[in-house]
Amino acid sequence: SEYDLGLPPALMQARPPWFDEITWHRSAERVLSEDAIATIEYMDLVEGHVCAGYLHLALASPAVRAATERTDFAAGWSVQENWHGIALHRFLDEYRGIKVSTRAKHQDERRARVSFADRHSHLFAGAAGSIARDVYPPVYACLGYRNEVMTLRGYGSLLSKVNVPGPHPVLDPLLRHLMADEGHHARFYRRIAAAHLQSNPRARRAARIAMNR
């Protein structure tokens, strides 16, 4: 179907191959429950907040920025997560019969409502990353691993509900591609966290406090 993504050329060039393989015109072929739509809207909100709310936290630590492997991951991770949000929002638009993306408008409205503390969280994260150079990376990696696994399981749970009585023509391939990405992200975070935690008792204590709270 003709659908205007409204994206700049640089982002369009970075779109994943699977994006153009999905039969978007079949999005409204099956009526979904209100709970399923609310879940997709929530996932769209979270994925769409990566560039505005999470990327600076991933790069806040000088120890992270000093390792090429980690900055490469953060750069690729942010692009992939951004495309997750673009894809989820496209499904919602197509499902509702909208042919011009409403993603930027909705995200700008959400970001305008972000609190002062959240809007300036990068300053606190940067200070923490500089002061606790041996603690911030493993704590963030543990939280990142938890978030990726929760997202992966959330997509799996949604998939089991929308694939009734059979595979959904759009959500089944879409969510499976997103789950594959989240699995790669989770494994990277786990490897980074394990490397720090095995050799640093202080990091283990800090990570345990962060995870518990």
XYZ file of C-alpha atoms in Angstrom:
213
model
C 0.000 0.000 0.000
C 1.041 3.609 -0.461
C 2.100 4.828 2.958
C 4.192 7.934 3.654
C 6.754 7.137 6.375
C 7.879 10.769 6.519
C 11.490 9.794 7.268
C 14.749 11.545 6.264
C 16.841 9.840 3.553
C 19.565 8.707 5.982
C 17.077 6.762 8.064
C 15.325 5.337 5.015
C 18.655 3.973 3.787
C 19.131 2.170 7.108
C 15.798 0.343 7.046
C 16.091 -3.410 7.666
C 15.482 -5.764 4.708
C 12.484 -7.399 6.379
C 10.604 -4.089 6.555
C 9.817 -4.128 2.831
C 8.885 -7.812 2.874
C 5.936 -7.408 5.244
C 2.465 -7.336 3.673
C 1.423 -4.122 5.394
C -1.802 -3.833 3.363
C -3.124 -6.824 5.325
C -2.813 -5.073 8.706
C -6.574 -4.606 9.133
C -7.453 -8.044 7.828
C -8.152 -9.300 11.343
C -9.869 -7.367 14.156
C -7.699 -7.284 17.284
C -8.802 -6.981 20.898
C -8.486 -3.662 22.714
C -5.844 -5.234 24.937
C -3.722 -6.206 21.932
C -3.934 -2.706 20.449
C -3.080 -1.135 23.822
C -0.050 -3.442 24.092
C 1.186 -2.507 20.614
C 0.714 1.182 21.443
C 2.767 0.723 24.617
C 5.525 -1.109 22.748
C 5.516 1.623 20.104
C 5.955 4.194 22.871
C 8.893 2.335 24.455
C 10.719 1.582 21.198
C 10.164 5.141 20.009
C 11.751 6.538 23.169
C 15.155 4.910 22.637
C 16.803 7.837 20.829
C 15.276 10.438 23.159
C 15.455 8.615 26.479
C 17.883 5.698 26.495
C 20.732 6.216 24.037
C 22.454 8.884 26.119
C 22.283 6.568 29.154
C 24.008 3.800 27.199
C 26.830 6.182 26.213
C 27.068 8.124 29.487
C 30.099 6.254 30.787
C 33.595 7.209 29.551
C 34.499 3.530 29.961
C 31.795 2.611 27.454
C 32.758 5.338 24.990
C 36.406 4.198 25.149
C 35.535 0.759 23.719
C 34.780 0.640 19.990
C 32.843 -2.612 20.348
C 30.401 -0.937 22.740
C 29.889 2.263 20.785
C 29.355 0.142 17.655
C 26.692 -1.804 19.520
C 25.005 1.353 20.822
C 24.909 2.888 17.343
C 23.431 -0.228 15.749
C 21.107 -0.897 18.678
C 19.583 2.571 18.519
C 18.911 2.285 14.773
C 17.325 -1.153 15.162
C 15.143 -0.049 18.078
C 14.113 3.052 16.145
C 12.965 0.858 13.265
C 11.048 -1.305 15.732
C 9.089 1.793 16.702
C 8.622 2.834 13.067
C 7.308 -0.633 12.194
C 4.943 -0.877 15.158
C 3.580 2.582 14.460
C 3.127 1.787 10.792
C 1.070 -1.261 11.749
C -1.173 0.883 13.960
C -1.615 3.486 11.220
C -2.343 0.860 8.562
C -4.732 -0.939 10.910
C -6.647 2.334 11.327
C -6.600 3.166 7.619
C -4.124 6.069 7.965
C -1.764 6.501 4.999
C 0.497 9.301 6.269
C 2.627 8.431 9.303
C 1.464 9.987 12.577
C 4.579 8.764 14.409
C 6.517 12.053 14.641
C 3.445 13.978 15.792
C 2.631 11.451 18.522
C 6.241 11.207 19.704
C 6.672 14.979 19.827
C 3.528 15.238 21.962
C 4.844 12.559 24.333
C 8.277 14.164 24.594
C 6.721 17.532 25.394
C 5.195 15.914 28.496
C 8.483 14.461 29.787
C 9.329 15.715 33.282
C 12.189 18.103 34.016
C 14.129 15.332 35.781
C 13.783 12.933 32.847
C 14.653 15.687 30.380
C 17.960 16.252 32.167
C 18.713 12.673 33.195
C 21.688 12.591 30.829
C 23.490 15.051 33.114
C 23.066 12.768 36.143
C 23.979 9.691 34.102
C 27.120 11.401 32.790
C 28.170 12.348 36.313
C 27.529 8.828 37.597
C 29.429 7.313 34.684
C 32.420 9.542 35.357
C 32.479 9.111 39.140
C 31.751 5.368 39.242
C 33.654 4.249 36.152
C 33.886 0.613 37.288
C 30.252 0.389 38.421
C 28.113 2.235 35.865
C 28.796 -0.070 32.841
C 27.880 -3.357 34.591
C 24.827 -1.824 36.267
C 23.587 -0.451 32.965
C 24.368 -3.755 31.223
C 22.359 -5.686 33.833
C 19.401 -3.331 33.491
C 19.740 -3.433 29.706
C 19.723 -7.239 29.745
C 16.628 -7.265 31.943
C 14.834 -4.776 29.678
C 15.673 -6.704 26.505
C 14.522 -10.025 27.981
C 11.288 -8.484 29.266
C 10.647 -6.960 25.836
C 11.433 -10.264 24.120
C 8.989 -12.110 26.364
C 6.389 -9.384 25.920
C 6.528 -9.764 22.151
C 6.285 -13.531 22.540
C 3.229 -13.208 24.768
C 1.549 -10.827 22.313
C 2.385 -13.167 19.446
C 0.648 -16.083 21.161
C -2.520 -13.980 21.464
C -2.692 -12.463 17.960
C -1.871 -15.776 16.247
C -5.347 -17.151 16.945
C -6.854 -18.933 15.079
C -3.765 -18.831 12.819
C -0.641 -16.717 12.242
C -1.438 -13.036 11.834
C -0.393 -11.999 8.293
C 1.478 -8.894 9.520
C 2.154 -9.198 13.251
C 3.529 -12.741 13.055
C 6.500 -11.898 10.787
C 6.896 -8.424 12.298
C 7.105 -9.551 15.923
C 9.383 -12.460 15.045
C 11.879 -10.068 13.420
C 11.707 -7.792 16.467
C 12.224 -10.741 18.802
C 15.314 -11.822 16.863
C 16.833 -8.341 17.308
C 15.976 -8.239 21.013
C 17.620 -11.629 21.483
C 20.880 -10.349 19.959
C 20.738 -7.261 22.174
C 20.137 -9.318 25.306
C 23.078 -11.617 24.584
C 25.409 -8.629 24.101
C 24.326 -7.032 27.397
C 24.692 -10.338 29.225
C 28.235 -10.843 27.929
C 29.289 -7.321 28.950
C 27.649 -7.639 32.374
C 29.247 -11.021 33.058
C 32.718 -9.769 32.170
C 32.435 -6.936 34.712
C 30.656 -8.829 37.479
C 33.022 -11.796 37.560
C 35.999 -9.605 38.437
C 34.451 -6.793 40.474
C 32.725 -7.407 43.837
C 31.771 -3.701 44.071
C 30.022 -3.908 40.732
C 28.168 -7.047 41.855
C 26.852 -5.270 44.936
C 25.812 -2.210 42.966
C 24.119 -4.287 40.264
C 22.212 -6.308 42.862
C 20.917 -3.109 44.502
C 19.914 -1.661 41.131
C 18.135 -4.834 40.022
C 16.298 -5.234 43.336
C 15.091 -1.637 43.378
